[in-house]
């Protein structure tokens, strides 16, 4: 199947293409069009022209439009799921592609129903003051390769719901499923409201600098987030930056190690660990350390990994060679520095970037796999004896996306949870996000939030009206 850009409601072809290979097999999935600077300009111009009318549509019209987009996602879920699995690697079933498409439709329907009515903040003899919210303009969306469709929906729907128009650029690793999804979605909207350009990282930089774009919503690595902030500075763009994390989980000594093993596993290994708010460092009290290691290993060794199109598999390959090599380096470095392999490591030669589920015991905070974001199927397990020390170690990094506390004593767990420096914190689970709950990072994990009314507000400017 041929893939095109979608600009002003038209399919636009490119001279240059790059091959997108299936990470499970190395076989060609399709050819990704590489947009030129002129094509980006055309997409921004189309979005700016469409903004003039889209921003004036009624709230009801935009709500209905978002529900219609959700319906397109539902109607095409199976086709998009299959393409997502072929391109990204994640399994079709379980917490894989169908789950992601279900999330897309669910988020779109929920966000369609959110409202930002005029707020009256004063109404007395001295006067009345109302807060009105206006759309920002053209929103540039830049997405990563781990949940390419869901994250695109998280960017697009609130933008459109609030009257903005969009130019999206997917990750070069997973552009095809986003190109196809946007082609389908754009058909239900007026021309120019939703546009897509694909290509290299350079295109993202050009978007961040672009005078015709008023806001960038970006999900990706901390390093790229910093670059975007710098490129966006001269045009003073609004920014929402959802960046990397290195989430800590703290296991208290009162847990039932067997009962929490499954939750710990999926908290860490959802999407092969290629998840922003996955559990990436596990701190376990010395009294239950061996038991937790034993039960986690027992659960992990029975989770089937293989080609995602095979419905028996619950985990697929790592998405790309760069990430595969990074995980391998971090695991090797930890082992060389004294980590004990409970499971995995030593990956087999290809085909496919299959990295085995890896559990490492006796890890220390100075190991690279603890201090850096591994973003893959390897979990370091650390021991602690004093809870204040564990919290200090959990908070010692310059990122703070999520965190978790595992205990039978919910009140005590909550007290500890609120001392963790992160945007979301879970008790006896990790990484569960919801469309009605604001999600975002503290410290180096980003700026702003997504989801819920708080997330919607980020696509608007405030106007105070005094009368
Ligand atoms: P990445 O930063 O390498 O790439 C993300 C996107 O940015 C891609 O579309 C890429 O083409 C583009 N890009 C690259 N250089 C750019 C530049 N100079 N200017 C503008 N755009 C540029 O990230 P990735 O490897 O695709 O994703 C993995 C990272 O994303 C991890 O760190 C992960 O934790 C993070 N992430 C965060 C969240 C969250 O919600 N906080 C969600 C998913 C992933």
mmCIF file with all atom_site columns, C-alpha atoms in Angstrom, residues 192 206 288:
data_model
loop_
_atom_site.group_PDB
_atom_site.id
_atom_site.type_symbol
_atom_site.label_atom_id
_atom_site.label_alt_id
_atom_site.label_comp_id
_atom_site.label_asym_id
_atom_site.label_entity_id
_atom_site.label_seq_id
_atom_site.pdbx_PDB_ins_code
_atom_site.Cartn_x
_atom_site.Cartn_y
_atom_site.Cartn_z
_atom_site.occupancy
_atom_site.B_iso_or_equiv
_atom_site.pdbx_formal_charge
_atom_site.auth_seq_id
_atom_site.auth_comp_id
_atom_site.auth_asym_id
_atom_site.auth_atom_id
_atom_site.pdbx_PDB_model_num
ATOM 1 C CA . UNK A 1 192 ? -7.043 21.760 6.538  1.00 0.00 ? 192 UNK A CA 1
ATOM 2 C CA . UNK A 1 206 ? 11.451 23.083 11.462 1.00 0.00 ? 206 UNK A CA 1
ATOM 3 C CA . UNK A 1 288 ? 10.956 -9.393 51.313 1.00 0.00 ? 288 UNK A CA 1
#
